[in-house]
GROMACS .gro file of C-alpha atoms in nm:
model
  386
    1MET     CA    1  -3.185   6.000 -11.374
    2ILE     CA    2  -3.102   5.665 -11.184
    3ASP     CA    3  -3.133   5.776 -10.859
    4LEU     CA    4  -2.917   5.560 -10.599
    5ASP     CA    5  -2.834   5.825 -10.326
    6SER     CA    6  -3.133   5.701 -10.165
    7ASN     CA    7  -2.952   5.691  -9.802
    8ALA     CA    8  -2.948   6.108  -9.852
    9THR     CA    9  -3.311   6.126  -9.964
   10THR     CA   10  -3.576   5.970 -10.118
   11ARG     CA   11  -3.822   6.116 -10.359
   12LEU     CA   12  -4.168   6.182 -10.248
   13ALA     CA   13  -4.416   5.935 -10.268
   14PRO     CA   14  -4.687   6.007 -10.497
   15GLU     CA   15  -4.974   5.940 -10.248
   16VAL     CA   16  -4.763   6.150  -9.966
   17MET     CA   17  -4.765   6.452 -10.218
   18ASP     CA   18  -5.139   6.438 -10.298
   19ALA     CA   19  -5.204   6.392  -9.892
   20MET     CA   20  -4.991   6.710  -9.876
   21LEU     CA   21  -5.103   6.953 -10.060
   22PRO     CA   22  -5.457   7.042  -9.909
   23TRP     CA   23  -5.325   7.176  -9.629
   24LEU     CA   24  -5.058   7.392  -9.826
   25ARG     CA   25  -5.279   7.536 -10.043
   26ASP     CA   26  -5.685   7.555  -9.827
   27GLN     CA   27  -5.621   7.417  -9.539
   28HIS     CA   28  -5.399   7.689  -9.350
   29ALA     CA   29  -5.545   7.737  -8.981
   30ASN     CA   30  -5.302   7.705  -8.644
   31PRO     CA   31  -5.367   7.361  -8.509
   32SER     CA   32  -5.341   7.520  -8.182
   33GLY     CA   33  -5.703   7.767  -8.246
   34ALA     CA   34  -6.054   7.678  -8.144
   35TYR     CA   35  -6.286   7.753  -8.397
   36GLY     CA   36  -6.384   7.403  -8.645
   37ALA     CA   37  -6.072   7.479  -8.912
   38ALA     CA   38  -5.817   7.459  -8.663
   39LYS     CA   39  -5.972   7.126  -8.492
   40ARG     CA   40  -5.938   6.972  -8.818
   41ALA     CA   41  -5.582   7.066  -8.839
   42ARG     CA   42  -5.567   6.900  -8.521
   43GLN     CA   43  -5.686   6.548  -8.616
   44ALA     CA   44  -5.500   6.567  -8.883
   45ILE     CA   45  -5.212   6.552  -8.668
   46GLU     CA   46  -5.293   6.338  -8.447
   47GLN     CA   47  -5.380   6.062  -8.684
   48ALA     CA   48  -5.018   6.134  -8.823
   49ARG     CA   49  -4.909   6.028  -8.518
   50SER     CA   50  -5.091   5.747  -8.495
   51GLN     CA   51  -4.923   5.632  -8.814
   52VAL     CA   52  -4.639   5.667  -8.708
   53ALA     CA   53  -4.664   5.498  -8.389
   54GLU     CA   54  -4.816   5.240  -8.569
   55LEU     CA   55  -4.524   5.213  -8.807
   56LEU     CA   56  -4.278   5.187  -8.466
   57GLY     CA   57  -4.534   4.945  -8.293
   58ALA     CA   58  -4.553   5.241  -8.058
   59ARG     CA   59  -4.842   5.468  -7.874
   60PRO     CA   60  -4.926   5.725  -8.010
   61GLU     CA   61  -4.841   5.962  -7.692
   62GLU     CA   62  -4.498   5.820  -7.703
   63ILE     CA   63  -4.410   6.050  -8.052
   64VAL     CA   64  -4.309   6.370  -8.056
   65PHE     CA   65  -4.291   6.585  -8.394
   66THR     CA   66  -3.968   6.764  -8.466
   67SER     CA   67  -3.847   6.940  -8.792
   68GLY     CA   68  -3.597   6.643  -8.874
   69GLY     CA   69  -3.348   6.375  -8.794
   70THR     CA   70  -3.120   6.608  -8.614
   71GLU     CA   71  -3.319   6.772  -8.407
   72SER     CA   72  -3.487   6.455  -8.327
   73VAL     CA   73  -3.142   6.360  -8.220
   74ASN     CA   74  -3.009   6.657  -8.015
   75ALA     CA   75  -3.343   6.703  -7.849
   76ALA     CA   76  -3.283   6.317  -7.733
   77LEU     CA   77  -2.923   6.391  -7.672
   78HIS     CA   78  -3.032   6.700  -7.522
   79SER     CA   79  -3.253   6.579  -7.230
   80LEU     CA   80  -3.041   6.300  -7.135
   81HIS     CA   81  -2.767   6.520  -7.052
   82THR     CA   82  -2.976   6.756  -6.902
   83LEU     CA   83  -3.146   6.465  -6.696
   84THR     CA   84  -2.853   6.198  -6.588
   85GLY     CA   85  -2.577   6.303  -6.352
   86GLU     CA   86  -2.201   6.281  -6.394
   87GLY     CA   87  -2.048   6.007  -6.593
   88GLU     CA   88  -1.957   5.978  -6.958
   89ILE     CA   89  -2.134   5.977  -7.259
   90LEU     CA   90  -2.085   5.689  -7.448
   91VAL     CA   91  -2.146   5.687  -7.873
   92SER     CA   92  -2.003   5.418  -8.123
   93ALA     CA   93  -1.700   5.611  -8.337
   94ILE     CA   94  -1.928   5.616  -8.661
   95GLU     CA   95  -2.244   5.789  -8.513
   96HIS     CA   96  -2.400   6.030  -8.768
   97SER     CA   97  -2.285   6.405  -8.721
   98ALA     CA   98  -2.603   6.493  -8.594
   99VAL     CA   99  -2.448   6.293  -8.223
  100LEU     CA  100  -2.086   6.337  -8.226
  101ARG     CA  101  -2.105   6.697  -8.281
  102PHE     CA  102  -2.364   6.747  -8.012
  103VAL     CA  103  -2.197   6.553  -7.750
  104ASP     CA  104  -1.854   6.640  -7.808
  105ALA     CA  105  -2.008   7.078  -7.764
  106LEU     CA  106  -2.143   6.926  -7.424
  107PRO     CA  107  -1.931   7.015  -7.113
  108ARG     CA  108  -1.877   6.672  -7.019
  109GLN     CA  109  -1.644   6.331  -7.137
  110THR     CA  110  -1.742   6.103  -7.402
  111ARG     CA  111  -1.653   5.807  -7.551
  112ARG     CA  112  -1.688   5.705  -7.868
  113LEU     CA  113  -1.633   5.290  -7.878
  114GLY     CA  114  -1.415   5.150  -8.124
  115VAL     CA  115  -1.588   4.928  -8.382
  116ASP     CA  116  -1.450   4.615  -8.617
  117ALA     CA  117  -1.385   4.587  -8.955
  118GLY     CA  118  -1.781   4.560  -9.046
  119GLY     CA  119  -1.847   4.923  -8.864
  120ARG     CA  120  -1.983   4.719  -8.564
  121VAL     CA  121  -2.001   4.847  -8.203
  122GLU     CA  122  -1.709   4.664  -7.993
  123LEU     CA  123  -1.993   4.528  -7.740
  124ASP     CA  124  -1.701   4.438  -7.487
  125GLU     CA  125  -1.538   4.775  -7.456
  126MET     CA  126  -1.930   4.919  -7.435
  127ARG     CA  127  -1.996   4.651  -7.146
  128GLU     CA  128  -1.703   4.739  -6.962
  129ALA     CA  129  -1.758   5.129  -6.985
  130SER     CA  130  -2.137   5.147  -6.897
  131GLY     CA  131  -2.055   5.156  -6.568
  132GLY     CA  132  -2.066   5.456  -6.423
  133ALA     CA  133  -2.149   5.616  -6.762
  134ALA     CA  134  -2.466   5.842  -6.814
  135PHE     CA  135  -2.590   5.709  -7.148
  136ILE     CA  136  -2.546   5.547  -7.397
  137SER     CA  137  -2.670   5.664  -7.784
  138LEU     CA  138  -2.567   5.416  -8.038
  139MET     CA  139  -2.752   5.427  -8.423
  140ALA     CA  140  -2.968   5.150  -8.572
  141ALA     CA  141  -2.779   5.117  -8.866
  142ASN     CA  142  -2.475   5.324  -9.003
  143ASN     CA  143  -2.569   5.587  -9.308
  144GLU     CA  144  -2.224   5.558  -9.513
  145VAL     CA  145  -2.191   5.202  -9.471
  146GLY     CA  146  -2.522   5.038  -9.446
  147THR     CA  147  -2.393   4.840  -9.118
  148ILE     CA  148  -2.680   4.717  -8.894
  149GLN     CA  149  -2.525   4.788  -8.533
  150PRO     CA  150  -2.640   4.521  -8.243
  151LEU     CA  151  -2.881   4.759  -8.082
  152ASN     CA  152  -3.044   4.506  -7.880
  153GLU     CA  153  -2.694   4.395  -7.734
  154ALA     CA  154  -2.644   4.763  -7.662
  155ILE     CA  155  -2.988   4.774  -7.473
  156ALA     CA  156  -2.957   4.469  -7.271
  157ILE     CA  157  -2.596   4.604  -7.136
  158ALA     CA  158  -2.746   5.011  -7.086
  159ARG     CA  159  -3.061   4.791  -6.905
  160GLU     CA  160  -2.832   4.592  -6.677
  161ALA     CA  161  -2.589   4.943  -6.582
  162GLY     CA  162  -2.918   5.121  -6.498
  163ILE     CA  163  -2.886   5.394  -6.768
  164PRO     CA  164  -3.110   5.530  -7.050
  165ILE     CA  165  -3.015   5.441  -7.457
  166HIS     CA  166  -3.090   5.650  -7.691
  167SER     CA  167  -3.089   5.556  -8.102
  168ASP     CA  168  -3.045   5.687  -8.388
  169ALA     CA  169  -3.277   5.502  -8.625
  170THR     CA  170  -3.271   5.759  -8.937
  171GLN     CA  171  -3.112   5.464  -9.184
  172ALA     CA  172  -3.307   5.242  -9.079
  173ILE     CA  173  -3.659   5.290  -9.016
  174GLY     CA  174  -3.855   5.237  -9.349
  175LYS     CA  175  -3.592   4.989  -9.477
  176ILE     CA  176  -3.587   4.697  -9.216
  177PRO     CA  177  -3.838   4.604  -8.942
  178PHE     CA  178  -3.813   4.790  -8.689
  179THR     CA  179  -4.048   4.823  -8.365
  180ILE     CA  180  -4.000   4.916  -8.001
  181GLU     CA  181  -4.120   4.592  -7.913
  182ASP     CA  182  -3.816   4.433  -8.063
  183HIS     CA  183  -3.580   4.750  -7.990
  184PRO     CA  184  -3.687   4.892  -7.687
  185ALA     CA  185  -3.445   5.174  -7.663
  186ASP     CA  186  -3.544   5.504  -7.450
  187LEU     CA  187  -3.563   5.707  -7.704
  188ILE     CA  188  -3.545   5.671  -8.076
  189SER     CA  189  -3.480   5.928  -8.367
  190LEU     CA  190  -3.661   5.932  -8.724
  191SER     CA  191  -3.694   6.164  -9.070
  192ALA     CA  192  -3.944   6.129  -9.308
  193HIS     CA  193  -3.732   6.204  -9.599
  194LYS     CA  194  -3.555   5.879  -9.572
  195PHE     CA  195  -3.865   5.708  -9.605
  196HIS     CA  196  -4.073   5.863  -9.918
  197GLY     CA  197  -4.193   6.148  -9.759
  198PRO     CA  198  -4.074   6.533  -9.696
  199LYS     CA  199  -3.745   6.692  -9.598
  200GLY     CA  200  -3.789   6.901  -9.288
  201ILE     CA  201  -4.027   6.675  -9.117
  202GLY     CA  202  -3.943   6.414  -8.837
  203ALA     CA  203  -4.012   6.233  -8.519
  204LEU     CA  204  -3.855   6.135  -8.210
  205TYR     CA  205  -4.004   5.827  -8.038
  206VAL     CA  206  -4.017   5.911  -7.627
  207ARG     CA  207  -4.068   5.609  -7.409
  208GLN     CA  208  -4.384   5.646  -7.172
  209GLY     CA  209  -4.271   5.728  -6.840
  210LEU     CA  210  -3.923   5.843  -6.917
  211ASP     CA  211  -3.841   6.184  -6.775
  212PHE     CA  212  -3.781   6.480  -7.066
  213LYS     CA  213  -3.648   6.801  -7.056
  214PRO     CA  214  -3.723   6.954  -7.369
  215LEU     CA  215  -3.464   7.155  -7.617
  216LEU     CA  216  -3.704   7.424  -7.754
  217HIS     CA  217  -3.932   7.628  -7.536
  218GLY     CA  218  -4.200   7.859  -7.623
  219GLY     CA  219  -4.559   7.755  -7.704
  220GLY     CA  220  -4.606   7.433  -7.535
  221GLN     CA  221  -4.709   7.227  -7.851
  222GLU     CA  222  -4.635   6.849  -7.847
  223LYS     CA  223  -4.731   6.842  -7.493
  224GLY     CA  224  -4.441   7.058  -7.400
  225ARG     CA  225  -4.199   6.854  -7.561
  226ARG     CA  226  -4.131   7.046  -7.849
  227SER     CA  227  -4.281   7.412  -7.853
  228GLY     CA  228  -4.356   7.589  -8.229
  229THR     CA  229  -4.626   7.612  -8.419
  230GLU     CA  230  -4.678   7.237  -8.585
  231ASN     CA  231  -4.615   7.197  -8.980
  232THR     CA  232  -4.904   7.067  -9.045
  233ALA     CA  233  -4.878   6.986  -9.395
  234ALA     CA  234  -4.533   6.817  -9.353
  235ILE     CA  235  -4.698   6.627  -9.072
  236VAL     CA  236  -4.972   6.501  -9.260
  237ALA     CA  237  -4.727   6.383  -9.512
  238MET     CA  238  -4.507   6.172  -9.239
  239GLY     CA  239  -4.789   5.997  -9.126
  240VAL     CA  240  -4.905   5.893  -9.441
  241ALA     CA  241  -4.496   5.783  -9.542
  242ALA     CA  242  -4.532   5.599  -9.252
  243GLU     CA  243  -4.807   5.411  -9.352
  244LEU     CA  244  -4.679   5.340  -9.643
  245ALA     CA  245  -4.373   5.232  -9.535
  246ARG     CA  246  -4.502   4.994  -9.323
  247ARG     CA  247  -4.770   4.845  -9.582
  248GLU     CA  248  -4.434   4.763  -9.823
  249LEU     CA  249  -4.230   4.607  -9.527
  250GLU     CA  250  -4.553   4.421  -9.460
  251ASN     CA  251  -4.468   4.322  -9.875
  252ASP     CA  252  -4.158   4.158  -9.820
  253LEU     CA  253  -3.941   4.528  -9.903
  254SER     CA  254  -3.648   4.460  -9.721
  255GLN     CA  255  -3.568   4.123  -9.944
  256ARG     CA  256  -3.676   4.330 -10.293
  257LEU     CA  257  -3.438   4.588 -10.166
  258GLY     CA  258  -3.158   4.336 -10.094
  259GLN     CA  259  -3.217   4.156 -10.444
  260LEU     CA  260  -3.139   4.510 -10.652
  261ARG     CA  261  -2.891   4.522 -10.450
  262ASP     CA  262  -2.720   4.184 -10.511
  263ARG     CA  263  -2.813   4.210 -10.867
  264PHE     CA  264  -2.615   4.536 -10.905
  265GLU     CA  265  -2.311   4.391 -10.646
  266GLU     CA  266  -2.287   4.075 -10.865
  267GLN     CA  267  -2.209   4.258 -11.184
  268VAL     CA  268  -2.003   4.492 -11.085
  269LEU     CA  269  -1.799   4.262 -10.932
  270GLU     CA  270  -1.809   4.030 -11.224
  271SER     CA  271  -1.701   4.295 -11.437
  272LEU     CA  272  -1.398   4.529 -11.274
  273THR     CA  273  -1.113   4.423 -11.067
  274GLY     CA  274  -0.997   4.584 -10.754
  275VAL     CA  275  -1.318   4.644 -10.578
  276GLN     CA  276  -1.379   4.606 -10.208
  277ARG     CA  277  -1.660   4.589 -10.055
  278ASN     CA  278  -1.685   4.781  -9.711
  279GLY     CA  279  -1.857   4.692  -9.389
  280SER     CA  280  -2.048   4.400  -9.267
  281LEU     CA  281  -2.181   4.158  -9.550
  282GLN     CA  282  -2.429   3.951  -9.223
  283HIS     CA  283  -2.503   4.286  -9.091
  284ARG     CA  284  -2.640   4.549  -9.402
  285LEU     CA  285  -2.930   4.746  -9.450
  286PRO     CA  286  -3.047   4.594  -9.758
  287ASN     CA  287  -3.041   4.890  -9.980
  288THR     CA  288  -2.686   5.000  -9.939
  289SER     CA  289  -2.399   4.905 -10.130
  290HIS     CA  290  -2.078   5.089 -10.033
  291LEU     CA  291  -1.795   4.985 -10.265
  292SER     CA  292  -1.402   5.130 -10.320
  293PHE     CA  293  -1.250   5.084 -10.674
  294LYS     CA  294  -0.826   5.065 -10.685
  295GLY     CA  295  -0.675   5.336 -10.888
  296CYS     CA  296  -0.972   5.553 -10.892
  297GLU     CA  297  -1.086   5.898 -10.678
  298ALA     CA  298  -1.468   5.903 -10.612
  299GLU     CA  299  -1.489   6.239 -10.668
  300GLY     CA  300  -1.443   6.176 -11.012
  301LEU     CA  301  -1.622   5.915 -11.041
  302ILE     CA  302  -1.951   6.040 -10.946
  303ILE     CA  303  -1.871   6.306 -11.212
  304LEU     CA  304  -1.837   6.048 -11.430
  305LEU     CA  305  -2.172   5.878 -11.320
  306ASP     CA  306  -2.385   6.179 -11.333
  307GLU     CA  307  -2.290   6.241 -11.683
  308PHE     CA  308  -2.375   5.879 -11.743
  309GLY     CA  309  -2.702   5.930 -11.570
  310VAL     CA  310  -2.645   5.782 -11.204
  311GLN     CA  311  -2.703   5.947 -10.862
  312CYS     CA  312  -2.465   5.840 -10.554
  313SER     CA  313  -2.284   5.938 -10.293
  314ALA     CA  314  -1.901   5.924 -10.181
  315GLY     CA  315  -1.992   5.818  -9.825
  316SER     CA  316  -2.215   5.995  -9.634
  317ALA     CA  317  -2.416   6.308  -9.876
  318CYS     CA  318  -2.339   6.565  -9.537
  319MET     CA  319  -1.974   6.455  -9.593
  320THR     CA  320  -1.926   6.464 -10.029
  321GLY     CA  321  -1.672   6.725 -10.108
  322LYS     CA  322  -1.504   6.750  -9.791
  323ARG     CA  323  -1.083   6.632  -9.814
  324GLU     CA  324  -1.058   6.426  -9.490
  325PRO     CA  325  -1.147   6.053  -9.496
  326SER     CA  326  -1.450   5.967  -9.315
  327HIS     CA  327  -1.432   5.914  -8.985
  328VAL     CA  328  -1.637   5.613  -9.065
  329GLN     CA  329  -1.408   5.426  -9.315
  330MET     CA  330  -1.100   5.571  -9.075
  331ALA     CA  331  -1.261   5.403  -8.742
  332MET     CA  332  -1.307   5.051  -8.944
  333GLY     CA  333  -0.948   5.057  -9.027
  334ILE     CA  334  -0.990   5.136  -9.345
  335ASP     CA  335  -0.650   5.325  -9.563
  336PRO     CA  336  -0.697   5.653  -9.648
  337ALA     CA  337  -0.662   5.573  -9.990
  338THR     CA  338  -0.930   5.353 -10.053
  339ALA     CA  339  -1.133   5.531  -9.811
  340LYS     CA  340  -1.136   5.807 -10.097
  341SER     CA  341  -1.207   5.564 -10.382
  342SER     CA  342  -1.564   5.486 -10.166
  343LEU     CA  343  -1.875   5.529 -10.327
  344ARG     CA  344  -2.218   5.464 -10.149
  345PHE     CA  345  -2.533   5.335 -10.341
  346SER     CA  346  -2.888   5.302 -10.203
  347PHE     CA  347  -3.166   5.154 -10.348
  348SER     CA  348  -3.556   5.266 -10.259
  349ARG     CA  349  -3.858   5.090 -10.359
  350LEU     CA  350  -3.924   5.294 -10.629
  351ASN     CA  351  -3.598   5.181 -10.793
  352ALA     CA  352  -3.645   4.873 -11.074
  353GLN     CA  353  -3.430   4.550 -11.169
  354GLN     CA  354  -3.339   4.776 -11.506
  355ASP     CA  355  -3.184   5.092 -11.264
  356ALA     CA  356  -2.948   4.800 -11.118
  357ASP     CA  357  -2.871   4.669 -11.445
  358ASP     CA  358  -2.796   5.032 -11.579
  359ALA     CA  359  -2.660   5.151 -11.267
  360ALA     CA  360  -2.376   4.866 -11.279
  361LYS     CA  361  -2.280   4.907 -11.681
  362ALA     CA  362  -2.305   5.285 -11.596
  363LEU     CA  363  -1.990   5.219 -11.291
  364VAL     CA  364  -1.792   4.945 -11.452
  365ARG     CA  365  -1.798   5.197 -11.745
  366ALA     CA  366  -1.688   5.513 -11.501
  367VAL     CA  367  -1.429   5.316 -11.352
  368GLU     CA  368  -1.245   5.200 -11.686
  369LYS     CA  369  -1.258   5.581 -11.789
  370LEU     CA  370  -1.112   5.702 -11.454
  371ARG     CA  371  -0.849   5.423 -11.433
  372GLY     CA  372  -0.736   5.480 -11.798
  373ILE     CA  373  -0.729   5.854 -11.781
  374GLN     CA  374  -0.531   5.846 -11.423
  375GLY     CA  375  -0.320   5.539 -11.562
  376SER     CA  376  -0.197   5.748 -11.849
  377GLY     CA  377   0.006   5.949 -11.625
  378THR     CA  378  -0.235   6.264 -11.680
  379GLY     CA  379  -0.284   6.255 -11.283
  380PRO     CA  380  -0.628   6.207 -11.146
  381VAL     CA  381  -0.945   6.397 -11.257
  382VAL     CA  382  -0.999   6.530 -10.910
  383ILE     CA  383  -0.720   6.662 -10.698
  384TYR     CA  384  -0.766   6.691 -10.304
  385GLY     CA  385  -0.602   7.030 -10.214
  386SER     CA  386  -0.673   7.395 -10.076
   0.00000   0.00000   0.00000
């Protein structure tokens, strides 16, 4: 099976598994204990904190471990909502549901900033709305179409307006170089399973000196910023995954991913008509290809591709199987029929050139087969209805 759904999750790296196993099998001590085994668990957690911090170019004490990207996002937004005064919350219209659903549930006004046809936030609108706003939350890169946002420009707008800014960098970290020096946001969310770590573990960067109001209260772990007994095995695994990601990025990972994606796209576009690439072609993640196929429905293509040995998504994995067109594509001005024909292919460092070649051939075969079925008058393979 060729896995081209790495924006949904990545395969656990062997080195990560090896690092994790002892803490699942033998080293079971609670890191808050005072005896030797507990102290060793605490030391392992602090080493992992340093590894994650090094990936971001941050201080270890600025890293808070969480249960994943969603909690990291919710914790950041909860803190900003609690500590800021009156004013609108500014988010882009194409944020992940972890952002949009959280702010929509708050008893205050949220403004969803528009994006251009490539999926980049409208900075003029952000600048105009920033006066009197409470805070900004802008993703670093979109999980669906792969568009990289003008985060530094947004940070500059926030600084000028004197308001804090959070970035959901879940899809960017581990795929492109991303450091605090280059992107000095106040809070940054990340998740281990997006860069070959385990699911259920993430982190939140909290800028040193920034007031922070925790989402979870209890035993006061993570220096009072996130209570709950630490998942030592998962934290250790995230640290190793972060170290591996840093090394791969230093070894031109972004360029290698871009070569795989471009090779895949070139073969598809040469072999098929009626294919549309979505998202900014200049500002996008190197691993992500988002394509629409005229005369096809995404769910039918996914079924055929699965039979042909290729895994991908109909947009965000969080939205797969839902009838409504993607909110991301709607915000970009893509018509509903085109949106429902869209697939996301996302590569990882564990993919090879042969994967790109074989996946392109399988995709061409699937599109031609589905178009033949739908063109014969038998109707679509997947019917969107109740």
